[in-house]
Each structure stands twice: as C-alpha cells, then as structure tokens.
Short mmCIF file of C-alpha atoms in Angstrom, two decimals:
data_model
loop_
_atom_site.label_atom_id
_atom_site.label_comp_id
_atom_site.label_asym_id
_atom_site.label_seq_id
_atom_site.Cartn_x
_atom_site.Cartn_y
_atom_site.Cartn_z
CA UNK A 1 -33.16 136.77 120.32
CA UNK A 2 -31.11 137.90 123.47
CA UNK A 3 -27.58 138.53 123.07
CA UNK A 4 -24.42 136.44 124.23
CA UNK A 5 -22.91 138.75 127.05
CA UNK A 6 -19.46 139.52 126.37
CA UNK A 7 -18.25 139.33 130.29
CA UNK A 8 -15.46 141.92 130.47
CA UNK A 9 -14.79 140.69 134.54
CA UNK A 10 -14.00 137.08 133.42
CA UNK A 11 -12.12 137.75 130.32
CA UNK A 12 -10.32 140.12 132.62
CA UNK A 13 -9.61 137.71 135.18
CA UNK A 14 -8.20 135.30 132.52
CA UNK A 15 -5.72 137.84 131.15
CA UNK A 16 -4.34 138.60 134.62
CA UNK A 17 -4.03 135.00 135.33
CA UNK A 18 -2.03 135.01 132.40
CA UNK A 19 -0.15 138.20 133.44
CA UNK A 20 0.67 136.48 136.80
CA UNK A 21 2.44 133.72 135.16
CA UNK A 22 4.82 136.15 133.08
CA UNK A 23 5.33 138.46 135.98
CA UNK A 24 6.92 135.36 138.21
CA UNK A 25 8.96 134.49 134.76
CA UNK A 26 10.35 137.89 134.94
CA UNK A 27 11.26 138.27 138.39
CA UNK A 28 13.02 134.29 138.15
CA UNK A 29 15.39 136.60 135.61
CA UNK A 30 15.73 139.21 138.14
CA UNK A 31 12.98 141.90 136.75
CA UNK A 32 9.83 142.95 138.82
CA UNK A 33 7.58 144.81 136.71
CA UNK A 34 6.61 147.89 138.12
CA UNK A 35 3.71 150.04 137.69
CA UNK A 36 3.07 153.48 138.91
CA UNK A 37 0.50 156.57 138.76
CA UNK A 38 0.77 160.08 139.52
CA UNK A 39 -2.41 161.63 141.35
CA UNK A 40 -2.80 165.23 141.38
CA UNK A 41 -5.36 166.28 144.05
CA UNK A 42 -7.90 164.40 145.97
CA UNK A 43 -10.77 163.52 143.53
CA UNK A 44 -12.84 160.66 144.99
CA UNK A 45 -13.49 158.87 141.76
CA UNK A 46 -9.76 159.19 140.79
CA UNK A 47 -8.47 157.97 144.18
CA UNK A 48 -10.89 154.95 143.69
CA UNK A 49 -9.46 154.11 140.28
CA UNK A 50 -5.85 154.82 140.96
CA UNK A 51 -6.76 152.34 144.17
CA UNK A 52 -8.10 149.59 142.10
CA UNK A 53 -5.08 149.62 139.49
CA UNK A 54 -2.74 149.15 142.26
CA UNK A 55 -4.77 146.30 143.94
CA UNK A 56 -4.86 144.58 141.11
CA UNK A 57 -1.11 144.84 140.18
CA UNK A 58 -0.29 143.99 143.81
CA UNK A 59 -2.11 140.61 143.20
CA UNK A 60 -0.20 139.52 140.08
CA UNK A 61 2.86 140.38 141.70
CA UNK A 62 3.77 143.49 140.03
CA UNK A 63 5.73 146.44 142.03
CA UNK A 64 3.13 149.21 143.19
CA UNK A 65 4.39 152.87 142.93
CA UNK A 66 2.10 155.52 143.77
CA UNK A 67 2.66 159.47 143.26
CA UNK A 68 0.57 161.62 145.26
CA UNK A 69 0.61 165.46 144.92
CA UNK A 70 -1.59 168.03 146.17
CA UNK A 71 -3.96 169.85 144.17
CA UNK A 72 -2.09 173.10 144.34
CA UNK A 73 1.00 171.64 142.69
CA UNK A 74 2.82 173.46 140.42
CA UNK A 75 3.36 172.67 136.65
CA UNK A 76 7.20 172.35 137.78
CA UNK A 77 6.19 170.06 140.33
CA UNK A 78 4.34 167.59 138.13
CA UNK A 79 7.01 167.66 135.83
CA UNK A 80 9.66 166.90 138.11
CA UNK A 81 7.79 163.75 139.23
CA UNK A 82 7.44 162.80 135.63
CA UNK A 83 11.17 163.33 135.27
CA UNK A 84 11.59 160.85 138.22
CA UNK A 85 9.95 158.10 136.76
CA UNK A 86 11.56 158.45 133.54
CA UNK A 87 14.60 157.73 134.96
CA UNK A 88 13.59 155.14 137.77
CA UNK A 89 14.49 151.79 136.43
CA UNK A 90 11.96 149.78 138.91
CA UNK A 91 9.17 151.64 136.84
CA UNK A 92 8.41 149.96 133.59
CA UNK A 93 5.10 151.71 133.01
CA UNK A 94 3.12 154.58 134.31
CA UNK A 95 0.12 156.90 133.92
CA UNK A 96 -0.99 160.19 134.84
CA UNK A 97 -4.15 160.07 136.32
CA UNK A 98 -6.74 162.49 134.46
CA UNK A 99 -8.34 165.11 135.05
CA UNK A 100 -5.60 167.15 136.23
CA UNK A 101 -6.43 170.48 138.12
CA UNK A 102 -7.21 173.52 135.55
CA UNK A 103 -4.11 175.08 136.32
CA UNK A 104 -1.76 172.54 134.79
CA UNK A 105 -1.16 172.02 131.14
CA UNK A 106 -2.21 168.84 130.80
CA UNK A 107 -0.74 167.93 126.86
CA UNK A 108 2.61 169.32 128.41
CA UNK A 109 2.71 166.92 131.09
CA UNK A 110 1.45 163.95 129.16
CA UNK A 111 3.78 164.49 126.05
CA UNK A 112 6.63 164.63 129.01
CA UNK A 113 6.17 160.92 129.62
CA UNK A 114 8.88 158.75 128.09
CA UNK A 115 6.69 156.63 125.29
CA UNK A 116 8.57 153.69 126.50
CA UNK A 117 6.56 153.76 129.96
CA UNK A 118 3.50 154.99 128.64
CA UNK A 119 1.07 152.89 130.11
CA UNK A 120 -2.05 154.15 128.59
CA UNK A 121 -0.43 153.71 124.98
CA UNK A 122 -1.68 157.41 124.11
CA UNK A 123 1.29 159.18 124.10
CA UNK A 124 1.66 161.28 120.32
CA UNK A 125 5.13 159.10 119.58
CA UNK A 126 3.25 155.84 120.37
CA UNK A 127 0.22 156.70 118.41
CA UNK A 128 2.31 157.87 115.34
CA UNK A 129 4.22 154.24 114.95
CA UNK A 130 0.80 153.12 114.98
CA UNK A 131 -0.17 155.20 112.26
CA UNK A 132 2.95 153.92 110.16
CA UNK A 133 2.92 150.31 110.96
CA UNK A 134 0.15 148.50 109.35
CA UNK A 135 1.91 144.88 108.91
CA UNK A 136 4.88 144.41 111.11
CA UNK A 137 5.08 143.58 114.90
CA UNK A 138 4.07 146.12 117.12
CA UNK A 139 6.72 146.94 119.84
CA UNK A 140 5.02 149.92 121.65
CA UNK A 141 2.67 150.32 124.06
CA UNK A 142 -0.78 150.28 122.34
CA UNK A 143 -3.89 152.08 123.40
CA UNK A 144 -5.63 150.22 126.26
CA UNK A 145 -9.21 150.95 125.66
CA UNK A 146 -9.16 149.88 121.79
CA UNK A 147 -7.09 146.96 122.58
CA UNK A 148 -9.64 145.78 125.11
CA UNK A 149 -12.38 146.09 122.70
CA UNK A 150 -10.77 143.67 120.68
CA UNK A 151 -9.40 141.42 123.10
CA UNK A 152 -12.92 141.07 124.31
CA UNK A 153 -14.25 140.07 121.28
CA UNK A 154 -11.49 137.46 120.07
CA UNK A 155 -11.08 136.12 123.39
CA UNK A 156 -14.93 135.31 123.21
CA UNK A 157 -14.76 133.82 119.84
CA UNK A 158 -15.77 136.91 117.84
CA UNK A 159 -13.79 136.99 114.47
CA UNK A 160 -13.15 140.70 113.40
CA UNK A 161 -11.58 140.02 110.00
CA UNK A 162 -13.80 141.35 107.33
CA UNK A 163 -15.99 143.02 109.60
CA UNK A 164 -17.59 146.38 109.37
CA UNK A 165 -17.11 148.14 112.79
CA UNK A 166 -19.10 151.60 113.29
CA UNK A 167 -17.29 153.54 116.14
CA UNK A 168 -19.51 156.24 117.87
CA UNK A 169 -17.17 159.11 119.66
CA UNK A 170 -14.02 160.85 118.35
CA UNK A 171 -11.99 161.22 121.58
CA UNK A 172 -8.39 160.16 121.71
CA UNK A 173 -9.20 156.98 124.39
CA UNK A 174 -10.85 155.32 121.62
CA UNK A 175 -12.77 156.89 119.22
CA UNK A 176 -9.85 158.29 117.41
CA UNK A 177 -7.48 155.39 118.08
CA UNK A 178 -9.34 152.33 117.66
CA UNK A 179 -9.38 152.48 113.63
CA UNK A 180 -5.47 152.43 113.93
CA UNK A 181 -5.68 149.15 115.72
CA UNK A 182 -8.93 147.33 113.80
CA UNK A 183 -7.59 148.26 110.18
CA UNK A 184 -3.90 146.68 110.94
CA UNK A 185 -3.79 143.66 108.65
CA UNK A 186 -3.76 141.32 111.67
CA UNK A 187 -6.89 142.32 112.65
CA UNK A 188 -8.32 143.11 109.07
CA UNK A 189 -11.70 144.93 110.04
CA UNK A 190 -13.14 148.23 107.83
CA UNK A 191 -14.03 151.04 110.12
CA UNK A 192 -16.39 154.11 110.37
CA UNK A 193 -15.74 156.50 112.77
CA UNK A 194 -18.77 158.93 113.55
CA UNK A 195 -19.75 160.98 116.24
CA UNK A 196 -22.44 162.86 118.08
CA UNK A 197 -22.29 165.63 114.96
CA UNK A 198 -22.71 162.91 112.20
CA UNK A 199 -26.00 163.45 110.05
CA UNK A 200 -28.04 160.58 109.91
CA UNK A 201 -25.98 158.21 112.59
CA UNK A 202 -28.76 155.44 112.76
CA UNK A 203 -28.27 154.92 108.79
CA UNK A 204 -24.52 154.37 109.53
CA UNK A 205 -25.37 151.72 112.63
CA UNK A 206 -27.62 149.68 110.77
CA UNK A 207 -24.97 148.78 108.55
CA UNK A 208 -22.65 148.02 111.50
CA UNK A 209 -21.62 144.17 112.09
CA UNK A 210 -20.04 145.69 115.49
CA UNK A 211 -21.00 148.85 117.26
CA UNK A 212 -18.60 150.17 119.62
CA UNK A 213 -20.36 153.09 121.46
CA UNK A 214 -17.88 155.37 123.01
CA UNK A 215 -19.60 158.90 122.71
CA UNK A 216 -20.58 159.39 126.61
CA UNK A 217 -24.06 160.07 125.71
CA UNK A 218 -26.91 158.34 127.50
CA UNK A 219 -28.38 155.62 125.25
CA UNK A 220 -27.56 157.18 122.20
CA UNK A 221 -27.65 153.79 120.21
CA UNK A 222 -31.11 152.71 120.38
CA UNK A 223 -32.73 148.87 119.39
CA UNK A 224 -34.05 150.35 116.20
CA UNK A 225 -30.93 151.17 114.88
CA UNK A 226 -28.74 147.89 115.73
CA UNK A 227 -28.87 145.32 112.62
CA UNK A 228 -29.83 142.12 114.10
CA UNK A 229 -26.89 139.63 115.29
CA UNK A 230 -24.80 142.82 115.63
CA UNK A 231 -22.11 142.76 118.35
CA UNK A 232 -22.54 145.84 120.32
CA UNK A 233 -20.06 147.33 122.93
CA UNK A 234 -20.78 149.78 125.47
CA UNK A 235 -17.80 151.83 126.33
CA UNK A 236 -19.37 155.51 127.00
CA UNK A 237 -20.11 156.96 130.69
CA UNK A 238 -22.87 159.24 131.25
CA UNK A 239 -23.53 160.40 135.05
CA UNK A 240 -26.47 161.72 136.34
CA UNK A 241 -27.81 162.54 139.74
CA UNK A 242 -30.86 160.11 140.69
CA UNK A 243 -33.44 162.38 141.84
CA UNK A 244 -34.99 159.38 144.17
CA UNK A 245 -31.96 158.85 145.65
CA UNK A 246 -29.44 161.90 145.25
CA UNK A 247 -26.58 159.79 144.14
CA UNK A 248 -24.70 159.94 141.11
CA UNK A 249 -25.79 156.94 138.53
CA UNK A 250 -23.87 155.94 135.47
CA UNK A 251 -25.15 155.05 132.41
CA UNK A 252 -23.68 153.84 129.11
CA UNK A 253 -24.05 154.97 125.45
CA UNK A 254 -26.45 152.03 124.76
CA UNK A 255 -29.98 151.95 125.39
CA UNK A 256 -32.27 149.34 127.23
CA UNK A 257 -33.84 146.45 124.57
CA UNK A 258 -30.44 146.39 122.39
CA UNK A 259 -29.82 143.11 123.83
CA UNK A 260 -32.96 141.76 122.13
CA UNK A 261 -31.64 142.89 119.05
CA UNK A 262 -27.98 142.13 119.07
CA UNK A 263 -26.04 138.99 118.89
CA UNK A 264 -23.23 140.00 121.15
CA UNK A 265 -23.33 142.45 123.95
CA UNK A 266 -20.44 144.06 126.10
CA UNK A 267 -22.62 145.46 129.13
CA UNK A 268 -21.33 148.95 130.98
CA UNK A 269 -20.30 148.49 133.80
CA UNK A 270 -18.86 144.98 133.53
CA UNK A 271 -17.50 144.90 129.88
CA UNK A 272 -14.74 146.93 128.39
CA UNK A 273 -13.99 148.66 131.76
CA UNK A 274 -12.17 145.62 133.61
CA UNK A 275 -10.49 144.85 130.45
CA UNK A 276 -8.72 148.30 130.17
CA UNK A 277 -7.28 147.87 133.49
CA UNK A 278 -6.28 144.44 132.51
CA UNK A 279 -4.69 145.52 129.15
CA UNK A 280 -2.89 148.69 130.60
CA UNK A 281 -1.29 146.12 133.10
CA UNK A 282 -0.75 144.35 130.07
CA UNK A 283 1.53 147.31 128.63
CA UNK A 284 3.71 147.53 131.55
CA UNK A 285 4.45 143.70 131.66
CA UNK A 286 5.24 143.90 127.75
CA UNK A 287 7.57 147.05 128.73
CA UNK A 288 9.33 144.91 131.25
CA UNK A 289 9.96 142.01 128.88
CA UNK A 290 11.21 144.59 126.33
CA UNK A 291 14.15 145.23 128.78
CA UNK A 292 14.94 141.54 129.20
CA UNK A 293 15.14 141.47 125.40
CA UNK A 294 17.16 144.72 124.83
#
C-alpha cells in the first residue's frame, strides 16, 4: 500500500481562490478585509513567515498591515500597538508573531488582543466559547491549525464522523485545542489526547483511524505504530543542523516508511502548514463579513 497524499498546497490554493471571491464581494460593499501582524525583533524565520502571510493575503485582495518593533521594545510599546490595532477599523484580524523576546510577558500581550480580531483563534475567550459550544453555529475565530487538519481531510474526501482520532502533542496551538473542534456534533469524531509522557504510546496509535502528530519530536510515529489504512497527518516540527551542510533541516513527527502502511498521509512540509496560513486568512475574512452583518 502507498498512502494517498493529502496535498496541503493544492487544497490551500483552492481555499484562497474561494477567499478571493469573498473579498471581492466585501469590497463591493465598501469593506476591504484587513490583516495585520506584529513582529518584535528581526528573527529571520519569523520575518520569512510574516512576509509569506502578507504576500498571500495581498494576492487575494486583502489589506496588509505590518507592525514592526525593535527587539528591545518594552511591554508598554507592544501593548500600545495592540491597543491601536484593536481600535483600527481597517484591521479585521491580526497576530502577534511568536516567539517574543524573553523580557516581554507573552501571555499578557496575547490576552490583550480583541477576541473578535484574534486571527489565530487561540485567545482564551475564543477557546472558552468552543468549550461551551457543541451544537450551535460558531461565530468566533477558530484555532487555525486544528481547523486546517479538519479541512485538509474533509476537502480530500475523508469522512471524520465516527472515527477515532489520536492526537500526539499537548501544545495550545493544536494538541489542546483540536479536540474542541473534532468532538463538535458537526464533525462527530472521538479524540484521544496523548503526548511524549504517555505510557505505551504505540498501543494508542495502533487503535487510531486518524493520527495527528504534533509533539515536535523527530520521527516519533513509526510505521509499526500505524494501523493499516489509517490517515496520518504530520504537523510537528523539529529542526536539526545537518552535519554535512551545516544548514538547519526540518523533520516531522512521522517517520519514513509510514506511507507504506497508511491509507492517507499529510506530509511535512507541504501538508498542514500551507493550510494553516489559508485558514488564518479565512478567520480574518469571516471577521470582516461579520461587520457587514452586525
């Protein structure tokens, strides 16, 4: 068996084409969706990631707002920019690029974001709304990466209803938040949350219809841990220096050879990553649409 590849780049392109049409309709009504980023310092990886977000948002007609602060910016400096974006009617959603310099209180800064403009969907208020809402329509921003996992599967014909999803990783970005979406009645999956401290992790993995590897541990999920035909999504990232080239190399949580056992495989890179950016833009477009309906 060779797994069917869940192509995140192609699926993200389809989402962005849909978003371009929605942006055009909003512009016709006098609203241009505005997406902003707050970048503190000059970390090259963060600069690259932020630049990619703005490039893609501009391609679909969104207004791109970039806030850049020096690495020695104070807590008050950053909070002042947060307050400015919260009050800016041309900004419908934004992110604070992480990690922030160590002298800053990251939690305090993230909690200062207006929940309605939370492009990542990880503000405590929005996660709390998900905890309380199992059945009704969601009218708040959703966690981007968990939403990306679900969209990638469903848009490629995979039905999640009734499946057993085993998530590896307990971070807020995906591990702790994805179960809130997967267990809603409109998705209707069963979720087991595991992590690097789980005793006999392979025993849980072998029961899974779907595995989401998000622990950030190189090749944690091995071929012998995967039930034949399962859907496997590689989300975790580990960076190591290649001794031969001296350059940083990215590894996922899923080991080579899993593609010979799994029925579906989301690779890393090229899987959930591009989808996350597309869903971040979706959150902002949806926020702009809500201003029309308000």
